[in-house]
mmCIF file of C-alpha atoms and ligand atoms in Angstrom:
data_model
loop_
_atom_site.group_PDB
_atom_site.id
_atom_site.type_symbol
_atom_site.label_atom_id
_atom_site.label_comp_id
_atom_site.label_asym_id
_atom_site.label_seq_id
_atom_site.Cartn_x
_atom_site.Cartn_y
_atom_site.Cartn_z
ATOM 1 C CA UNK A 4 0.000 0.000 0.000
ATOM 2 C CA UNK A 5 1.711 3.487 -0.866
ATOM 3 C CA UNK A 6 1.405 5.709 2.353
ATOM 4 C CA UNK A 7 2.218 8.921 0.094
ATOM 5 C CA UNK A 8 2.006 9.519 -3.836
ATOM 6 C CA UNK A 9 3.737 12.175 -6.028
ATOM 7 C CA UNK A 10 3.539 13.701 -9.432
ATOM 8 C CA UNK A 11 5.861 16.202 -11.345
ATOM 9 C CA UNK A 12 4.485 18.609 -13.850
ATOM 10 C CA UNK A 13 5.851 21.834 -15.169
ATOM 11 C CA UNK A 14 9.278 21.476 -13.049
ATOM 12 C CA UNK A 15 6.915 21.006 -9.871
ATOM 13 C CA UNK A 16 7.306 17.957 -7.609
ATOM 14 C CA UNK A 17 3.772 17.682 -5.487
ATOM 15 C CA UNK A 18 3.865 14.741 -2.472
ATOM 16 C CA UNK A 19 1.177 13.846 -0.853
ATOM 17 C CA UNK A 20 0.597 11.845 2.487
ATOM 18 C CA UNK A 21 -1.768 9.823 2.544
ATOM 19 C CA UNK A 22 -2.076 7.174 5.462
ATOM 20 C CA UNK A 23 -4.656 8.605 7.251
ATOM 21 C CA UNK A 24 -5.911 5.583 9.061
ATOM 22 C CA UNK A 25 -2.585 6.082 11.253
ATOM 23 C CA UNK A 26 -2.544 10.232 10.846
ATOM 24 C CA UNK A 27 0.104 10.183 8.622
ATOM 25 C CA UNK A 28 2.817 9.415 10.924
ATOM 26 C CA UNK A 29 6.293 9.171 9.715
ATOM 27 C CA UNK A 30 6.701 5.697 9.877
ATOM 28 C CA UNK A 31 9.854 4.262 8.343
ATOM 29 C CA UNK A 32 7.996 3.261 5.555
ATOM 30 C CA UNK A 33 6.126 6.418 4.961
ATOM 31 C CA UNK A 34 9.497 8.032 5.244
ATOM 32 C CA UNK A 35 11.250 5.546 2.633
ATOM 33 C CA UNK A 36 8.229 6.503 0.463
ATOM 34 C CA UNK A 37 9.099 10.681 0.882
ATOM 35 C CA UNK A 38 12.910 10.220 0.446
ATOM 36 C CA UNK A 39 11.972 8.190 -2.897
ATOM 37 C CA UNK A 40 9.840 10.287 -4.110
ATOM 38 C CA UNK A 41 11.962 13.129 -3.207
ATOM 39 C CA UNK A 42 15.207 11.355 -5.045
ATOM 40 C CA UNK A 43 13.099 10.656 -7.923
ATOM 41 C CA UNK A 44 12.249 14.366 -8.561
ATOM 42 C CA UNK A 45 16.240 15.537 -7.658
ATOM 43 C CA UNK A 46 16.775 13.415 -10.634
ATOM 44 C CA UNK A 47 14.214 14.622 -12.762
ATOM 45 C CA UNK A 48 15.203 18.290 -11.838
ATOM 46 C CA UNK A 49 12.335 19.672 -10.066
ATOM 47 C CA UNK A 50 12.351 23.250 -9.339
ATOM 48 C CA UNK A 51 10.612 23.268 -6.359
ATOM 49 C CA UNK A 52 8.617 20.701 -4.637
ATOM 50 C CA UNK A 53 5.027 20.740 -2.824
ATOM 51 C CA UNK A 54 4.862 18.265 0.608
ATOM 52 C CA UNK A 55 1.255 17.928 1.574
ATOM 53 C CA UNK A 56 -1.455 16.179 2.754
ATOM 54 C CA UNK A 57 -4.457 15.035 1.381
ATOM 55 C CA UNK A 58 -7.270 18.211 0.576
ATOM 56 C CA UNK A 59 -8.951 19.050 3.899
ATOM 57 C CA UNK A 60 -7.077 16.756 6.229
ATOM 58 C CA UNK A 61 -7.675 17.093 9.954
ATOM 59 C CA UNK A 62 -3.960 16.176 10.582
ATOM 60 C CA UNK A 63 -1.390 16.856 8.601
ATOM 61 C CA UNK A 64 1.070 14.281 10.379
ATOM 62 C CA UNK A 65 1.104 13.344 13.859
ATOM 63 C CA UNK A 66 4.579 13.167 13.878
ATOM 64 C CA UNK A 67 7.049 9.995 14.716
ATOM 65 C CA UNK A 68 5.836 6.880 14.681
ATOM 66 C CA UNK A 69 5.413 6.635 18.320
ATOM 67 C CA UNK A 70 5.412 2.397 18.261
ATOM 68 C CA UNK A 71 8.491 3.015 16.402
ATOM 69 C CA UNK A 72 10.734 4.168 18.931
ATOM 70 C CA UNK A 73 13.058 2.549 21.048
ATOM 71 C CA UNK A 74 11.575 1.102 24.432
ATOM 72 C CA UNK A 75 14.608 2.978 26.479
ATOM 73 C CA UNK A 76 18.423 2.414 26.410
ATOM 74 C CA UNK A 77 18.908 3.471 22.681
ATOM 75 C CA UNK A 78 18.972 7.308 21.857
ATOM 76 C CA UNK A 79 15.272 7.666 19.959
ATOM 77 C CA UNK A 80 16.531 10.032 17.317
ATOM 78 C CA UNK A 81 19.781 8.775 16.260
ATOM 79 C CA UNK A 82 21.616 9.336 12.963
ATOM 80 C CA UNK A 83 20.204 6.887 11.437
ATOM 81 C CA UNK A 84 16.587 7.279 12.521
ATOM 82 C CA UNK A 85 13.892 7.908 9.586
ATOM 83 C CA UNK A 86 13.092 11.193 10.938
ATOM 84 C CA UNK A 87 16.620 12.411 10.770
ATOM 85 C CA UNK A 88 16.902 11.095 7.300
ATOM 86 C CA UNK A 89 13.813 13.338 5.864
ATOM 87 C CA UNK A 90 15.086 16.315 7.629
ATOM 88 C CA UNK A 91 18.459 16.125 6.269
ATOM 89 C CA UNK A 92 17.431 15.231 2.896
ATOM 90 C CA UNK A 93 14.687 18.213 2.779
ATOM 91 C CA UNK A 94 17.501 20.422 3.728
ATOM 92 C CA UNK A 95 20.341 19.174 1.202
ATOM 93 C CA UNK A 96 17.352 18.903 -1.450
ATOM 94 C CA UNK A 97 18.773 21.018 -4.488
ATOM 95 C CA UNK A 98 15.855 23.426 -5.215
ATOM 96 C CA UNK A 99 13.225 25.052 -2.529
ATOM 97 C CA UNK A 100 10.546 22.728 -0.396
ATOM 98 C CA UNK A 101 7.120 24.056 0.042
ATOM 99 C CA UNK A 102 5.108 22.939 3.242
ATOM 100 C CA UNK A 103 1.504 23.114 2.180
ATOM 101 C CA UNK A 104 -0.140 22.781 5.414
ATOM 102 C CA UNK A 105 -4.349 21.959 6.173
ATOM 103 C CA UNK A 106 -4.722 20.171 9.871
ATOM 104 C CA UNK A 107 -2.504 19.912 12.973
ATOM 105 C CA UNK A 108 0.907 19.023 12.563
ATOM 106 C CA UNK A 109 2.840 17.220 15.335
ATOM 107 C CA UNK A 110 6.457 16.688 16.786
ATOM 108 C CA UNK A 111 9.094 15.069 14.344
ATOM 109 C CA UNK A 112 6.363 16.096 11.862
ATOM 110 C CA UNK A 113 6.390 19.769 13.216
ATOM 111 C CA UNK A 114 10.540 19.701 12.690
ATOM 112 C CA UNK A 115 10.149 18.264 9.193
ATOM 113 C CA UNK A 116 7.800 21.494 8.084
ATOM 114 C CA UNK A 117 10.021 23.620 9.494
ATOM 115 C CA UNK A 118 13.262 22.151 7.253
ATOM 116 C CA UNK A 119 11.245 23.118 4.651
ATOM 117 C CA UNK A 120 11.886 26.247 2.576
ATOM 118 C CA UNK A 121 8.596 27.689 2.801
ATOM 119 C CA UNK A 122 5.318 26.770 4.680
ATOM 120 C CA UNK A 123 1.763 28.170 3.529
ATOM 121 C CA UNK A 124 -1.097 27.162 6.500
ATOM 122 C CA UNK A 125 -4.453 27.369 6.331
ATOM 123 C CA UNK A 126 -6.499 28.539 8.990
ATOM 124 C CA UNK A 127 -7.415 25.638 11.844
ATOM 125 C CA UNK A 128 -3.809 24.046 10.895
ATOM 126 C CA UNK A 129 -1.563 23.908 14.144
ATOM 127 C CA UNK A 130 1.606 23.216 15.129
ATOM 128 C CA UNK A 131 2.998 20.988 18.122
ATOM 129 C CA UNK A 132 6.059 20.274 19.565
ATOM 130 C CA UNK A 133 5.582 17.227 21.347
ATOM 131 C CA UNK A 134 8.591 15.719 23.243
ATOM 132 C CA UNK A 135 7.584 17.022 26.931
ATOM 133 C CA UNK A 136 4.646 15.537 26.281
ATOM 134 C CA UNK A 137 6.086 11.821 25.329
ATOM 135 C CA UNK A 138 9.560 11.926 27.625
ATOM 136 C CA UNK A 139 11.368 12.222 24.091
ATOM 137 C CA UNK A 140 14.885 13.720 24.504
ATOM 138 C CA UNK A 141 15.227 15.727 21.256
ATOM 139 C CA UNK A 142 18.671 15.657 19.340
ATOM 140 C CA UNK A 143 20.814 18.263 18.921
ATOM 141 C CA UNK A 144 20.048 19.098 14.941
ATOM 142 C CA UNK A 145 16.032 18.577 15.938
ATOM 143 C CA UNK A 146 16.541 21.924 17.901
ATOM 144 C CA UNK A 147 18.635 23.502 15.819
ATOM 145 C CA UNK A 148 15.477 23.224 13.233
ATOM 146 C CA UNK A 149 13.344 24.769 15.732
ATOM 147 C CA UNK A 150 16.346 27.717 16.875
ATOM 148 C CA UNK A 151 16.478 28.747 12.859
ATOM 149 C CA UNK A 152 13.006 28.646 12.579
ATOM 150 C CA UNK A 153 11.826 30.836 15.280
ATOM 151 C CA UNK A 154 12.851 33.181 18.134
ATOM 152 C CA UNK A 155 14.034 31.309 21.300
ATOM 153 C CA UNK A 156 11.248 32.638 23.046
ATOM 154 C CA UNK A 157 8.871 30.922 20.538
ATOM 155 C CA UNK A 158 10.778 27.634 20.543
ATOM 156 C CA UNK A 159 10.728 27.106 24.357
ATOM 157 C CA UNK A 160 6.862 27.911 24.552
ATOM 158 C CA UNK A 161 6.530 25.334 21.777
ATOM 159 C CA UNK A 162 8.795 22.809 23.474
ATOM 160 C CA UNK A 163 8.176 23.691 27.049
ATOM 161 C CA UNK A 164 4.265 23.709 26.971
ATOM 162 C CA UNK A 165 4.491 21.377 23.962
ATOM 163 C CA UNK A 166 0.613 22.687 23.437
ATOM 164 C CA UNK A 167 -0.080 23.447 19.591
ATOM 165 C CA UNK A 168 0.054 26.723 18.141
ATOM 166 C CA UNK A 169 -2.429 28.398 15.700
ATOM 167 C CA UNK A 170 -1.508 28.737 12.405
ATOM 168 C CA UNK A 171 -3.297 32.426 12.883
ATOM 169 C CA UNK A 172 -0.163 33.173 15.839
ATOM 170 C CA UNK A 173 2.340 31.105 13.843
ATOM 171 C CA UNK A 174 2.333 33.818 10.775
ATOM 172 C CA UNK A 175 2.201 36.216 13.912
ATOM 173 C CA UNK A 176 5.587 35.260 15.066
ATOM 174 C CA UNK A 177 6.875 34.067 11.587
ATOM 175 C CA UNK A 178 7.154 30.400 11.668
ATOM 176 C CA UNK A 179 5.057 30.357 8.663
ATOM 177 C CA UNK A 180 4.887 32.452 5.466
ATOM 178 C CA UNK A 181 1.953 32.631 4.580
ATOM 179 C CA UNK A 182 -1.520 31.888 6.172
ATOM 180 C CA UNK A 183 -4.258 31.403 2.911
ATOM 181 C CA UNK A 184 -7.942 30.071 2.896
ATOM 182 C CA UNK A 185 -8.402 26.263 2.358
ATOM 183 C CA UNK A 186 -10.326 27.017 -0.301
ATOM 184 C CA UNK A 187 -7.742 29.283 -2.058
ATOM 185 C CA UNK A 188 -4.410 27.135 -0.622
ATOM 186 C CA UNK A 189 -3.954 25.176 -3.593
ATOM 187 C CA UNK A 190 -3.911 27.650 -5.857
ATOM 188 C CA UNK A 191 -2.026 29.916 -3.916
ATOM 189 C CA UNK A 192 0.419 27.430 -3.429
ATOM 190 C CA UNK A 193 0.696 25.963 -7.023
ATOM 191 C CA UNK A 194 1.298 30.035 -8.201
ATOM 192 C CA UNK A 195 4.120 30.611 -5.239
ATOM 193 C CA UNK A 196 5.661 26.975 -6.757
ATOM 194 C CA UNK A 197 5.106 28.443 -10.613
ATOM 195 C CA UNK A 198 7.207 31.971 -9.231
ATOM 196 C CA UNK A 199 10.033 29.777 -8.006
ATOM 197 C CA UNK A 200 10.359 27.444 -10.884
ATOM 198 C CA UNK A 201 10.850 30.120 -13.209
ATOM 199 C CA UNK A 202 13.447 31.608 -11.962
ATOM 200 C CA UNK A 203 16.983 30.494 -12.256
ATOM 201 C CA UNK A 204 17.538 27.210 -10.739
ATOM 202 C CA UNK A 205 21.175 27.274 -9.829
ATOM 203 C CA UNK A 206 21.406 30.583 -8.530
ATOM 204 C CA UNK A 207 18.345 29.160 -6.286
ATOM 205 C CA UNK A 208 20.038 25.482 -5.707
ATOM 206 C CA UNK A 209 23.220 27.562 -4.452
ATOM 207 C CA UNK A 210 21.504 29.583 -2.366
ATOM 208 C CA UNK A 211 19.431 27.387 -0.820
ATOM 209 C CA UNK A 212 22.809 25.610 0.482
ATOM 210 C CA UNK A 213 24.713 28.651 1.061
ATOM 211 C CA UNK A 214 21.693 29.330 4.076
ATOM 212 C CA UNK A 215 21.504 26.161 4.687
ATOM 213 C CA UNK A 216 25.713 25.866 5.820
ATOM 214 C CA UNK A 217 25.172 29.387 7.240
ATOM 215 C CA UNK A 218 22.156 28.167 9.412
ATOM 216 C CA UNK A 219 23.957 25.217 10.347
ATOM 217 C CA UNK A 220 26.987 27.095 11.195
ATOM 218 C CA UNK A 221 26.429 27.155 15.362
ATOM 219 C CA UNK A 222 29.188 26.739 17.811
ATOM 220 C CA UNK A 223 29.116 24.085 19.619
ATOM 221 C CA UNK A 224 32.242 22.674 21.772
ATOM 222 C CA UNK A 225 33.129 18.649 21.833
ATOM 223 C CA UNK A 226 32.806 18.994 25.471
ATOM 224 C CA UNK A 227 29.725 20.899 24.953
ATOM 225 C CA UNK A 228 28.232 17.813 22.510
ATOM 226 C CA UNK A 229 29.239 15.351 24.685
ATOM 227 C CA UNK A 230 27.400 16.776 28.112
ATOM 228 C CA UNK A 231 24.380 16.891 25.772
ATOM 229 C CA UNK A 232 24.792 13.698 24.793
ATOM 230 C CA UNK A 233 25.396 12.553 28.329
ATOM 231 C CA UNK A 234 22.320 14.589 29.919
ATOM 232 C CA UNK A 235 20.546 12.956 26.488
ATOM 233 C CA UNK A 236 20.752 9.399 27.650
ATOM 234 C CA UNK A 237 19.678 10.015 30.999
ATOM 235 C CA UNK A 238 16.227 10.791 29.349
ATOM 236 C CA UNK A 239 16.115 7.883 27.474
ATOM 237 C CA UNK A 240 17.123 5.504 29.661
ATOM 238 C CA UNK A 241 14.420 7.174 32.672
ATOM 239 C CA UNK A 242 11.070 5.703 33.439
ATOM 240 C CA UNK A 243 9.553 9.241 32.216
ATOM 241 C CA UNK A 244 10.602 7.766 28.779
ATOM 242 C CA UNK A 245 9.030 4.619 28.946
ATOM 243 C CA UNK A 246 5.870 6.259 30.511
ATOM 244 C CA UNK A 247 5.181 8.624 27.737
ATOM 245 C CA UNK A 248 5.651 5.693 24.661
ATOM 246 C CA UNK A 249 3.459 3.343 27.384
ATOM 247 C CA UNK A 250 0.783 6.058 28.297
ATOM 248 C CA UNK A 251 0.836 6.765 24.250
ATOM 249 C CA UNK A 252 -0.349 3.139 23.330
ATOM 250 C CA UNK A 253 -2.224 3.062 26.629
ATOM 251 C CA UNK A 254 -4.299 6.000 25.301
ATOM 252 C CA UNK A 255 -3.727 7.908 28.988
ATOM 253 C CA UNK A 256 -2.454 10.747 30.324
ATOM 254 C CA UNK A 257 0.949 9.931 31.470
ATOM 255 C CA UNK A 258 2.370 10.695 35.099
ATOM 256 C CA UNK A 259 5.710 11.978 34.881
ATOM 257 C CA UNK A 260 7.925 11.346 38.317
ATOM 258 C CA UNK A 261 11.030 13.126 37.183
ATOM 259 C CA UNK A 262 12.975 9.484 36.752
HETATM 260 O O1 YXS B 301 -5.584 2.947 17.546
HETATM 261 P P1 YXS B 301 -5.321 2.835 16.053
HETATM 262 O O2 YXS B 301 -4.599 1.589 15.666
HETATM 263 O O3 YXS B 301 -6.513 3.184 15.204
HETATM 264 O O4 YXS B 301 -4.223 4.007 15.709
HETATM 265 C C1 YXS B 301 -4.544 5.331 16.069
HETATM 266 C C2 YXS B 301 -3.295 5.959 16.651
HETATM 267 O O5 YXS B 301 -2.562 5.076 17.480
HETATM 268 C C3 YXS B 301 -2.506 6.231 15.388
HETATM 269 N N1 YXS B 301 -1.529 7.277 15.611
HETATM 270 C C4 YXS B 301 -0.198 7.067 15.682
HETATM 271 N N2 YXS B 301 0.522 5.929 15.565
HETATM 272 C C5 YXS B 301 1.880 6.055 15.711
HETATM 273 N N3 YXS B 301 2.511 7.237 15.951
HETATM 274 C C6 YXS B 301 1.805 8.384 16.052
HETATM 275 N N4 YXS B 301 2.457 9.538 16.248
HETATM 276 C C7 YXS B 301 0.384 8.324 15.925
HETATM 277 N N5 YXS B 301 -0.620 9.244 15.999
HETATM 278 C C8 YXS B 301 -1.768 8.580 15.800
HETATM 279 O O6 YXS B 301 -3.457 6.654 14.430
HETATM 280 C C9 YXS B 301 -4.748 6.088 14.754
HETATM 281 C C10 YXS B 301 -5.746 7.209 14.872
HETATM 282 O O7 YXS B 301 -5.293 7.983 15.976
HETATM 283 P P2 YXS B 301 -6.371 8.752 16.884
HETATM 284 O O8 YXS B 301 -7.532 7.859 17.157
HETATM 285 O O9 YXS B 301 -5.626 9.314 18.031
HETATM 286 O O10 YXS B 301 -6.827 9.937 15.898
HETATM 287 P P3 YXS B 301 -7.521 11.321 16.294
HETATM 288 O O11 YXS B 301 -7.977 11.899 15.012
HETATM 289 O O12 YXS B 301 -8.471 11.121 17.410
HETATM 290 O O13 YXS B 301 -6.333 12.202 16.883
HETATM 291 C C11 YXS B 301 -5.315 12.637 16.002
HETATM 292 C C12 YXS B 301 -4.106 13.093 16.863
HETATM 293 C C13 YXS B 301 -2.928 13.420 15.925
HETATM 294 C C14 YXS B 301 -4.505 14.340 17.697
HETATM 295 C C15 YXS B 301 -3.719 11.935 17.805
HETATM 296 O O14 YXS B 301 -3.564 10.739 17.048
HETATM 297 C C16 YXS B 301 -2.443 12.203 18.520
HETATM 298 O O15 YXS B 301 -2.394 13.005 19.480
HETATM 299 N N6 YXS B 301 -1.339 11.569 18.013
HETATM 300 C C17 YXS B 301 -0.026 11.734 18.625
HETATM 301 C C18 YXS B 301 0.560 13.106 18.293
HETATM 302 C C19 YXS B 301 1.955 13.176 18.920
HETATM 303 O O16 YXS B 301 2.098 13.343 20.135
HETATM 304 N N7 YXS B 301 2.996 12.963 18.097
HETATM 305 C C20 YXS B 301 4.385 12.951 18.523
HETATM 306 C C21 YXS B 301 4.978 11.579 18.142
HETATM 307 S S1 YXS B 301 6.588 11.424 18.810
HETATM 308 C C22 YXS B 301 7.528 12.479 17.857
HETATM 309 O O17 YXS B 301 7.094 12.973 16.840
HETATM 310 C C23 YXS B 301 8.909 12.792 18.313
HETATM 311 C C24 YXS B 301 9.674 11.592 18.805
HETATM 312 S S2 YXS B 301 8.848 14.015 19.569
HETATM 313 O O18 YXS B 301 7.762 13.643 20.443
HETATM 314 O O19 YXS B 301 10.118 13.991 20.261
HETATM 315 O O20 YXS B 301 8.601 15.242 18.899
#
């Protein structure tokens, strides 16, 4: 069963997620599906590519695949994880990515729209930062994706509270572009797409990766990496950790005991 499907036309790459019946999460094999489709269109020479979900969707994604990660004792967003994978290959993607957002949009999902070049809501979308809510110690690059895509103050609200945020206050506080109509979003979005892909490609391509190695570009000691990485594991290898995942598939609330 294909979780997403995709189409070129005109230099335009579209993707589409489409698993509802588990919220679009990024499952590994939704996320083999994006990174295909994705390579697919690098080699075809899109000029700019659409990610979306399906017309009218209550939820955009709901993020990781929560039955997917690690039951403790293995760092939940390593290198390799899927999630890492789409964020890094949105980011090193050669022309721009446009988030087309309708519905809420949650944690590792929330990180993966904002890697994404551009990101046109509609009103009723949100966005969540979830790992306060699930015990989830988030990596390093995860927060740098936040930190470049919104003022500090903004971030640790989102991460802090981990509550969702409007898209009506995230065009307030410019974590989105633009906020459009559902009923005009498509359009609006297919027109923005048309703008890009008619200008020059590899002035765009280079520029794209010049911010991208600027953005990137954030001091950071060994020593400093390493007492992340240290404070890191002592979240996922607590009992908060296992809580959230268990409270999750238990369909609770779950009681955090600072452990
Ligand atoms: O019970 P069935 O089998 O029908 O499956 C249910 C849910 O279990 C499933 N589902 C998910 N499965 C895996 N991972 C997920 N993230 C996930 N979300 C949902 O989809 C089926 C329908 O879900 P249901 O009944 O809750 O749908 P709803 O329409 O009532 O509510 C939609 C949501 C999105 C509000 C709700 O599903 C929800 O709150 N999902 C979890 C959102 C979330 O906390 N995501 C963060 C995942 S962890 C992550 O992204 C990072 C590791 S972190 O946390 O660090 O940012």
């Amino acid at each position: 069963m294909d979780l997403i499907s995709s189409t070129l036309a005109d230099d335009i790459g579209t993707i589409t997620l489409d698993h509802p019946a588990k919220r679009n999460a990024l499952s590994a094999a939704l996320v083999k599906g994006l990174l295909e489709a994705l390579a697919d269109f690098a080699q075809r020479k899109a000029r700019v590519v659409i990610l979306r979900a399906a017309s009218g969707a209550k939820v955009w994604s709901a993020g990781h695949d929560v039955g997917e990660l690690p039951a403790g004792r293995r760092d939940p967003l390593g290198w390799d994880d899927p999630l890492r994978h789409l964020v890094r290959e949105i980011e090193q993607f050669p022309a721009p990515v446009i988030a087309m957002i309708e519905g809420s949009v949650w944690g590792g999902a929330c990180e993966t729209v904002l890697a994404c070049d551009l990101i046109v809501a509609a009103p009723g979308a949100s966005f969540a930062a979830t790992p306060a809510k699930l015990g989830v110690p988030y990596n390093i690059s995860g927060m740098l994706t936040f930190l470049n895509a919104a003022d500090v103050r903004i971030v640790k609200e989102m991460v802090f509270t981990a509550r969702p945020i409007t898209a009506e206050r995230a065009e307030q506080v410019g974590l989105i572009n633009y906020l459009v109509p559902a009923a005009e979003i498509d359009a609006f979005t297919l027109d923005l797409a048309r703008t890009i892909a008619g200008n020059a490609p590899l002035s765009i391509a280079v520029m794209k990766e010049q911010l991208r190695i600027l953005a990137g570009a954030r001091p950071m000691s060994p020593q400093g990496f390493e007492r992340v990485q240290g404070l890191r594991r002592l979240v996922y290898d607590s009992d908060d950790y296992l809580e959230g995942i268990r409270a999750f598939q238990e369909k609770r609330k779950p009681v955090f005991r600072g452990r």
